[in-house]
mmCIF file of C-alpha atoms in Angstrom:
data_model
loop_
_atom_site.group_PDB
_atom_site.id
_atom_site.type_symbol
_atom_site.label_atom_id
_atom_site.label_comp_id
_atom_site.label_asym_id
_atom_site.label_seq_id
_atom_site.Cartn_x
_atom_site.Cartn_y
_atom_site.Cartn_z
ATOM 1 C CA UNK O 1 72.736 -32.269 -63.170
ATOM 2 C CA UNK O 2 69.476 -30.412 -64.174
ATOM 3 C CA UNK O 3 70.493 -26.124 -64.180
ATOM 4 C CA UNK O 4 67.665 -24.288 -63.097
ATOM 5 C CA UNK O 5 68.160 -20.470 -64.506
ATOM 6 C CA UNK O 6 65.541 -17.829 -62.672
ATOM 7 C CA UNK O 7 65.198 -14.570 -64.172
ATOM 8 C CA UNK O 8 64.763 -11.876 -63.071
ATOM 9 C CA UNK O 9 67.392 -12.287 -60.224
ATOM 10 C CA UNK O 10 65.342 -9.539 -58.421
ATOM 11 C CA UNK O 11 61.934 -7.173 -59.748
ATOM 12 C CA UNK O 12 60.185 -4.158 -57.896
ATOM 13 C CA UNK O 13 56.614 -4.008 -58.601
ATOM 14 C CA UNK O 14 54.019 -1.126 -57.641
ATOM 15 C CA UNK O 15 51.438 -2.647 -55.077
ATOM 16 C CA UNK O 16 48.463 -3.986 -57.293
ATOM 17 C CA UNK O 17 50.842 -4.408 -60.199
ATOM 18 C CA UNK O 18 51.156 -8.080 -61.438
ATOM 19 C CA UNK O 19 54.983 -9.895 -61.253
ATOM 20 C CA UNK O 20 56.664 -12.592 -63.545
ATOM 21 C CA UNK O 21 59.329 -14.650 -62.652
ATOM 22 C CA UNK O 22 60.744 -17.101 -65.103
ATOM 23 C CA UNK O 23 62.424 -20.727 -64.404
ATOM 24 C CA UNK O 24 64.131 -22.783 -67.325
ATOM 25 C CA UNK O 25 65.557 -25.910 -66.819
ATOM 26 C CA UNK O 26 68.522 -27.382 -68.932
ATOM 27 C CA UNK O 27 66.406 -30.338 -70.097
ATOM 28 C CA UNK O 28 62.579 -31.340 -69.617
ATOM 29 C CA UNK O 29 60.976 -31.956 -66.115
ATOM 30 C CA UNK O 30 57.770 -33.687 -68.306
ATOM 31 C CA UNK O 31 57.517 -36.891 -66.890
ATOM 32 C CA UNK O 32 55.648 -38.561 -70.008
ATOM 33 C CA UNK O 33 54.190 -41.566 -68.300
ATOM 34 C CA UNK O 34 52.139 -39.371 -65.844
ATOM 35 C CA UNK O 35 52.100 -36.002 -68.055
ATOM 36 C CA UNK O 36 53.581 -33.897 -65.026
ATOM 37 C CA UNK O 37 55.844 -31.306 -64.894
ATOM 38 C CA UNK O 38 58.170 -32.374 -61.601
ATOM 39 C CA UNK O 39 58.757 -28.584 -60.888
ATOM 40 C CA UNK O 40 57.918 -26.262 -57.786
ATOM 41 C CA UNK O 41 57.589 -23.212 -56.553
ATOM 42 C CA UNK O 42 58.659 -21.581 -53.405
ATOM 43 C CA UNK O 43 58.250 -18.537 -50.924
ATOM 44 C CA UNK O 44 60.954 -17.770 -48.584
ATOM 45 C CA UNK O 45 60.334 -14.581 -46.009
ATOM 46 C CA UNK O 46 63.466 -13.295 -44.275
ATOM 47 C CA UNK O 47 63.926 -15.559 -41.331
ATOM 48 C CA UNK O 48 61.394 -17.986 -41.784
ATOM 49 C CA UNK O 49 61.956 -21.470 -43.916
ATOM 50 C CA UNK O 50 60.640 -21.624 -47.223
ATOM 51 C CA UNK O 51 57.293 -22.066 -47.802
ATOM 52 C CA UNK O 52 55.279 -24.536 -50.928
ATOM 53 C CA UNK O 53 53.452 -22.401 -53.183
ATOM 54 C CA UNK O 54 53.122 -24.469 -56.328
ATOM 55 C CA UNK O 55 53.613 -28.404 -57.291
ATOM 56 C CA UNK O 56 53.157 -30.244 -60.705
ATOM 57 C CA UNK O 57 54.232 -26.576 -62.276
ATOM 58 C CA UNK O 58 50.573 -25.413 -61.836
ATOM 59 C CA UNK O 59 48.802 -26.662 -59.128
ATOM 60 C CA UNK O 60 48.187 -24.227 -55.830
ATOM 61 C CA UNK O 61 49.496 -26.024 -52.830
ATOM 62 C CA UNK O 62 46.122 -25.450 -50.492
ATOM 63 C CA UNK O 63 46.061 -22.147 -48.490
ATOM 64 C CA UNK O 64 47.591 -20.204 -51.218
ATOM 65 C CA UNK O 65 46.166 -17.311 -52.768
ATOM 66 C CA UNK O 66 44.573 -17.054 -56.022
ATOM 67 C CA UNK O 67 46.840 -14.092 -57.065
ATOM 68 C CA UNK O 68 49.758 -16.524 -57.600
ATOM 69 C CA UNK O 69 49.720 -19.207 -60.425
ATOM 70 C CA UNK O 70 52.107 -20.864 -62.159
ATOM 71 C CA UNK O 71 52.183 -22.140 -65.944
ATOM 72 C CA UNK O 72 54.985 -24.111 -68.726
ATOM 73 C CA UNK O 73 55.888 -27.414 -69.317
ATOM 74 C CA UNK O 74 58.740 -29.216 -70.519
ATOM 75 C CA UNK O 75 61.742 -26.772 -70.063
ATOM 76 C CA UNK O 76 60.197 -23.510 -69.239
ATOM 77 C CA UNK O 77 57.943 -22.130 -66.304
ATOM 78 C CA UNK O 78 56.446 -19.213 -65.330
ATOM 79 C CA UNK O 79 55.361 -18.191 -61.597
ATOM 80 C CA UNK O 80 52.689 -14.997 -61.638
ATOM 81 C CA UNK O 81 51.402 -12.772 -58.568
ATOM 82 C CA UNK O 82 48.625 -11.040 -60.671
ATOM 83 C CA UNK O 83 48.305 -8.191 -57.898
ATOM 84 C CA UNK O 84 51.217 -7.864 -55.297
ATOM 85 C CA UNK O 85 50.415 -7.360 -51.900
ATOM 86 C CA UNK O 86 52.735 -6.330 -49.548
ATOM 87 C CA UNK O 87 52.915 -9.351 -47.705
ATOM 88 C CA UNK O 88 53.861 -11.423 -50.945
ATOM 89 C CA UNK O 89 58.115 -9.686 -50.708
ATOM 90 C CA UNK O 90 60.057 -12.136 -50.297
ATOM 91 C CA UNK O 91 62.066 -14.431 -52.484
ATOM 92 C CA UNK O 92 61.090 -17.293 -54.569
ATOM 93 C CA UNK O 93 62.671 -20.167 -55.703
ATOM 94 C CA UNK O 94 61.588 -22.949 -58.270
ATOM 95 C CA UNK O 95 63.099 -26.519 -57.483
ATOM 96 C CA UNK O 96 63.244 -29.525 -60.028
ATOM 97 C CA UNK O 97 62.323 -32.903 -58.505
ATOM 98 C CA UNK O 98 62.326 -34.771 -61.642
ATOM 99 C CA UNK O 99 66.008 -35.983 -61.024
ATOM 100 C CA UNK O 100 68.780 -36.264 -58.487
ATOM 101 C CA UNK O 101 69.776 -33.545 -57.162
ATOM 102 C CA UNK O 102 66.715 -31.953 -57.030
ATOM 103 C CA UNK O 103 68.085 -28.591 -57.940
ATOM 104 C CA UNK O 104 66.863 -24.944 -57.290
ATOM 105 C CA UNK O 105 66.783 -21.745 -59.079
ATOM 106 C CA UNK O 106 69.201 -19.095 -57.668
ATOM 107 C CA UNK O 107 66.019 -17.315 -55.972
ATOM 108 C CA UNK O 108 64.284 -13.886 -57.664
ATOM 109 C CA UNK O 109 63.842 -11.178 -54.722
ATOM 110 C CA UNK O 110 60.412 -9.362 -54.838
ATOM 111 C CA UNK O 111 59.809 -6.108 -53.435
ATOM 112 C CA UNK O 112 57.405 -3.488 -53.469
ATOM 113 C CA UNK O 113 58.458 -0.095 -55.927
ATOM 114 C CA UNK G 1 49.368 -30.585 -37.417
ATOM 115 C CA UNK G 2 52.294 -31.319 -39.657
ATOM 116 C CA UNK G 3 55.585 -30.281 -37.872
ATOM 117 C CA UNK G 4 59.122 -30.905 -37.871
ATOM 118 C CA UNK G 5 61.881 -29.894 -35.408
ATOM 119 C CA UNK G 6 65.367 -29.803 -36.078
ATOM 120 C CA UNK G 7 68.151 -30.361 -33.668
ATOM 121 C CA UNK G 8 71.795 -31.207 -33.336
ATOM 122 C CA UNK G 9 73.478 -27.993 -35.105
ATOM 123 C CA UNK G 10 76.082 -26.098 -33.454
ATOM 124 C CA UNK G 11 79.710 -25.139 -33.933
ATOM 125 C CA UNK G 12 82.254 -28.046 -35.738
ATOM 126 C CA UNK G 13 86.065 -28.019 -36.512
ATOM 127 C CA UNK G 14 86.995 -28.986 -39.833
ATOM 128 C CA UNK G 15 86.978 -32.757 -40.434
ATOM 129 C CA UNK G 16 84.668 -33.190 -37.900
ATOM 130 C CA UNK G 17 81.230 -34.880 -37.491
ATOM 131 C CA UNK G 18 77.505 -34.273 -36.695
ATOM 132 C CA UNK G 19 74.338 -35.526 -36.143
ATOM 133 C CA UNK G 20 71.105 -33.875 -37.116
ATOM 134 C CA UNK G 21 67.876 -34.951 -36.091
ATOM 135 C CA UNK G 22 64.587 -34.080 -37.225
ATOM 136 C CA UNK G 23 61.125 -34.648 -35.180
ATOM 137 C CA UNK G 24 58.400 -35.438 -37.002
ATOM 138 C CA UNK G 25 54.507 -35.262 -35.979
ATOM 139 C CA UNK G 26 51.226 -34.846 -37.282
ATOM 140 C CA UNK G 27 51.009 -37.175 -39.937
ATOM 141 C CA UNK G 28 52.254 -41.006 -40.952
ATOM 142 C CA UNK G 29 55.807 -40.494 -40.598
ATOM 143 C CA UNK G 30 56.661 -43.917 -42.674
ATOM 144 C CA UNK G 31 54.361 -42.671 -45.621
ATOM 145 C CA UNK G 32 56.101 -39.864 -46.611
ATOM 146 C CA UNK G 33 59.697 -39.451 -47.833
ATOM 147 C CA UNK G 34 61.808 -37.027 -46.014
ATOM 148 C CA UNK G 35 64.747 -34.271 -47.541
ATOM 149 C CA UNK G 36 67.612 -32.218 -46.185
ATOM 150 C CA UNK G 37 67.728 -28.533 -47.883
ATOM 151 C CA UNK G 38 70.318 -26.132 -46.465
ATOM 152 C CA UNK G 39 71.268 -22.485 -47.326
ATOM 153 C CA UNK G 40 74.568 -20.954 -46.460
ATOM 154 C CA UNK G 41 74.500 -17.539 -44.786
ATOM 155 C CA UNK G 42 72.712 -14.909 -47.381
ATOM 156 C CA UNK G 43 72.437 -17.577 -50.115
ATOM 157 C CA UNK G 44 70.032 -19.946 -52.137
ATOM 158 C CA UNK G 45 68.648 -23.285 -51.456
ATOM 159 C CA UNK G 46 70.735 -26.526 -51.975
ATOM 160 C CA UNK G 47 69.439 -30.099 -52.077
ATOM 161 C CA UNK G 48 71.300 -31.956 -49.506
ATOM 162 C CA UNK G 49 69.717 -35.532 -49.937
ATOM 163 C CA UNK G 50 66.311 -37.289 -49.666
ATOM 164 C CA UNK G 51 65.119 -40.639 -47.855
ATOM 165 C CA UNK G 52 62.002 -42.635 -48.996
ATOM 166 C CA UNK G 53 59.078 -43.251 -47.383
ATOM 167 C CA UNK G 54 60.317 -46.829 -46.443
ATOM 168 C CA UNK G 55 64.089 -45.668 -45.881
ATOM 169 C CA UNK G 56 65.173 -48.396 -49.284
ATOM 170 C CA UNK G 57 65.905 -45.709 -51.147
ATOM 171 C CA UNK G 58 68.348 -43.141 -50.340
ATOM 172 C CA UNK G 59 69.877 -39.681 -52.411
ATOM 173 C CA UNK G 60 72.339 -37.204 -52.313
ATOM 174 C CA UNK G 61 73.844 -34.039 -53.624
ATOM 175 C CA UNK G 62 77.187 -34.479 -55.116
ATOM 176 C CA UNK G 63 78.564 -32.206 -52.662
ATOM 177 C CA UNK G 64 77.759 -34.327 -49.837
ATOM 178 C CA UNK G 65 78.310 -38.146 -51.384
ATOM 179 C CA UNK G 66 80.399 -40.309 -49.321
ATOM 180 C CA UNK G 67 80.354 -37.582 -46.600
ATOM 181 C CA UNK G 68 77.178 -37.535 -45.427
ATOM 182 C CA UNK G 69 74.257 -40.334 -44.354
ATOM 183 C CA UNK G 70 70.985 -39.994 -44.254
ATOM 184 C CA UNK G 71 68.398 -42.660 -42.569
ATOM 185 C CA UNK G 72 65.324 -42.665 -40.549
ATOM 186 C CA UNK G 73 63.814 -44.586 -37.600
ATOM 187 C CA UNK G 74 59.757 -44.913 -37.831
ATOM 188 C CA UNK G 75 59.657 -46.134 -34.274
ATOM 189 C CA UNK G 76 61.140 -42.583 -33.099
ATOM 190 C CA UNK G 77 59.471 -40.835 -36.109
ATOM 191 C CA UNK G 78 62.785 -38.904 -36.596
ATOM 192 C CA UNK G 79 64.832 -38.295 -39.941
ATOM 193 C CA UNK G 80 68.943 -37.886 -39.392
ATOM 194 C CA UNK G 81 71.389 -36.635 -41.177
ATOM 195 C CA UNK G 82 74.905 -37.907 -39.711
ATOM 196 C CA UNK G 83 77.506 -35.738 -41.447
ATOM 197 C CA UNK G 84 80.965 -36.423 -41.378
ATOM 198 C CA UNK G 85 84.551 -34.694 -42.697
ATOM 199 C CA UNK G 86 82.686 -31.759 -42.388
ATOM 200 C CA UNK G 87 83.980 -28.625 -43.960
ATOM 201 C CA UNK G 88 83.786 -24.912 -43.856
ATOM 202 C CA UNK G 89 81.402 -24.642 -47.306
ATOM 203 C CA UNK G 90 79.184 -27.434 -45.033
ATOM 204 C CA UNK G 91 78.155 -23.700 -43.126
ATOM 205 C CA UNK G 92 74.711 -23.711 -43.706
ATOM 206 C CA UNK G 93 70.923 -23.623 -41.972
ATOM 207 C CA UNK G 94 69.906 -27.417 -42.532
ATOM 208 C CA UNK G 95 66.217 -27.746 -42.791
ATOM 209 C CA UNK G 96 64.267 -30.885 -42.749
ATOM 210 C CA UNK G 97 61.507 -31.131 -45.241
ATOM 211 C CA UNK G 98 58.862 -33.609 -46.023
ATOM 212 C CA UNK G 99 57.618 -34.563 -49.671
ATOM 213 C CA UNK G 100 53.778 -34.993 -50.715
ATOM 214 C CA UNK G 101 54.178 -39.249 -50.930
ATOM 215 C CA UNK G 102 55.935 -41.875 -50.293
ATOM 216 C CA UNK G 103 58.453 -40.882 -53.378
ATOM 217 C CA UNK G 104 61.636 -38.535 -52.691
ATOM 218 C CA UNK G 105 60.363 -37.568 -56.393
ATOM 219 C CA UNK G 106 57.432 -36.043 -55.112
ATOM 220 C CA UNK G 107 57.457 -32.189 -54.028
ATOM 221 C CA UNK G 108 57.952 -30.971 -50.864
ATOM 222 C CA UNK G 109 55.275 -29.538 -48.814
ATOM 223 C CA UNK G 110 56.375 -28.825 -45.396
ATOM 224 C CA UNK G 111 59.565 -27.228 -43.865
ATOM 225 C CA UNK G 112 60.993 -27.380 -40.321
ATOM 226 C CA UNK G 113 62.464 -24.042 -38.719
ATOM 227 C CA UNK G 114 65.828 -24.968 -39.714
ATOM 228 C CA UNK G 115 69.337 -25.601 -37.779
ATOM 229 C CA UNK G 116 72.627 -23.466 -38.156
ATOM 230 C CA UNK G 117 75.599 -25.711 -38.773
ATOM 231 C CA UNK G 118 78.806 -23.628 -38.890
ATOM 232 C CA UNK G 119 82.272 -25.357 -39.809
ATOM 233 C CA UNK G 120 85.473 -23.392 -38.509
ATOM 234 C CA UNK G 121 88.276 -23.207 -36.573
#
């Protein structure tokens, strides 16, 4: 099975201050034949199921703001609010779909310092 | 509107069985390939297993293999998840997701609200 390894497992960031969360993956996501990177990103609010930020490692799902972005390929990946807002705590996971079972990071917890 | 609505949690001895349903609307059910993700009480996400598009091609976690079945019925546009030998780690919230195409290998884009399966005695 593919490890996915988040770090930090949780980061406090001042309002307007940008956050970094890091995802590595025991072996490459890179699907050569279509040049993808089969890795997401996702925002879970307490209560409320998780929510698509991020597909092919970089592209914004639709609806999503232009603070977040995500970047890597192959084995490491980076998701990036440039200026957190208050509505953006929560926690975020990054998922592998590249090969069964689609595995998750263990989830970084973002909140406001 | 893409939507999904679980149903069929609830309480479960040990050993026993369960059927979950998810209703699906809003888009071409039979176009899109359909996952189970559930999270245990204060925990992370687990893949539970994924069905695609046309129901050939089915996958699960190795937690679940040989326990659990997942299928789908386009005429009802509803994903299941029978689960059977059921045991306390099963304890989760079982959401229904759908992926972005017909592929279980493509990501998911929408979530359902989620059903609370809890395993005990």
């Amino acid at each position: 099975d593919i490890v996915m390894t988040q770090s930090p497992d949780s980061l406090a960031v001042s309002l307007g201050e940008r956050a970094t969360i890091n995802c590595k993956s025991t072996q490459s996501v890179l699907y050569s034949s279509n040049n993808k990177n089969y890795l997401a990103w996702f925002q879970q609010k307490p209560g409320q199921p998780p929510k698509l930020l991020i597909y092919w490692a970089s592209t914004r799902e639709s609806g999503v703001p232009d603070r977040f972005s995500g970047s890597g390929s192959g084995t490491d990946f980076t998701l990036t609010i440039s200026s957190l807002q208050a509505e953006d705590v929560a926690v975020y996971y990054c998922q592998q779909h590249y090969s069964v079972p689609f595995t998750f990071g263990g989830g970084t917890k973002v909140e406001i310092k | 509107e893409v939507q999904l609505l679980e149903s069929g949690g609830g309480l479960v001895q040990p050993g026993g069985s369960l059927r979950l349903s998810c209703a699906a609307s809003g888009f071409t059910f039979s176009s899109y390939a359909m996952s189970w993700v559930r999270q245990a009480p204060g925990q992370g996400l687990e893949w539970v297993s994924g069905i695609s598009g046309s129901g050939d091609n089915t996958y699960y976690a190795g937690s679940v293999k040989g326990r659990f079945t997942i299928s789908r019925d386009t005429s009802k546009n509803t994903l299941y998840l029978q689960m059977n030998s059921l045991r306390a780690d099963d304890t989760a919230i079982y959401y229904c997701a759908k992926c972005s195409g017909s592929s279980s290998y493509h990501p998911v884009d929408y979530w359902g609200q989620g059903t609370l399966v809890t395993v005990s005695s």
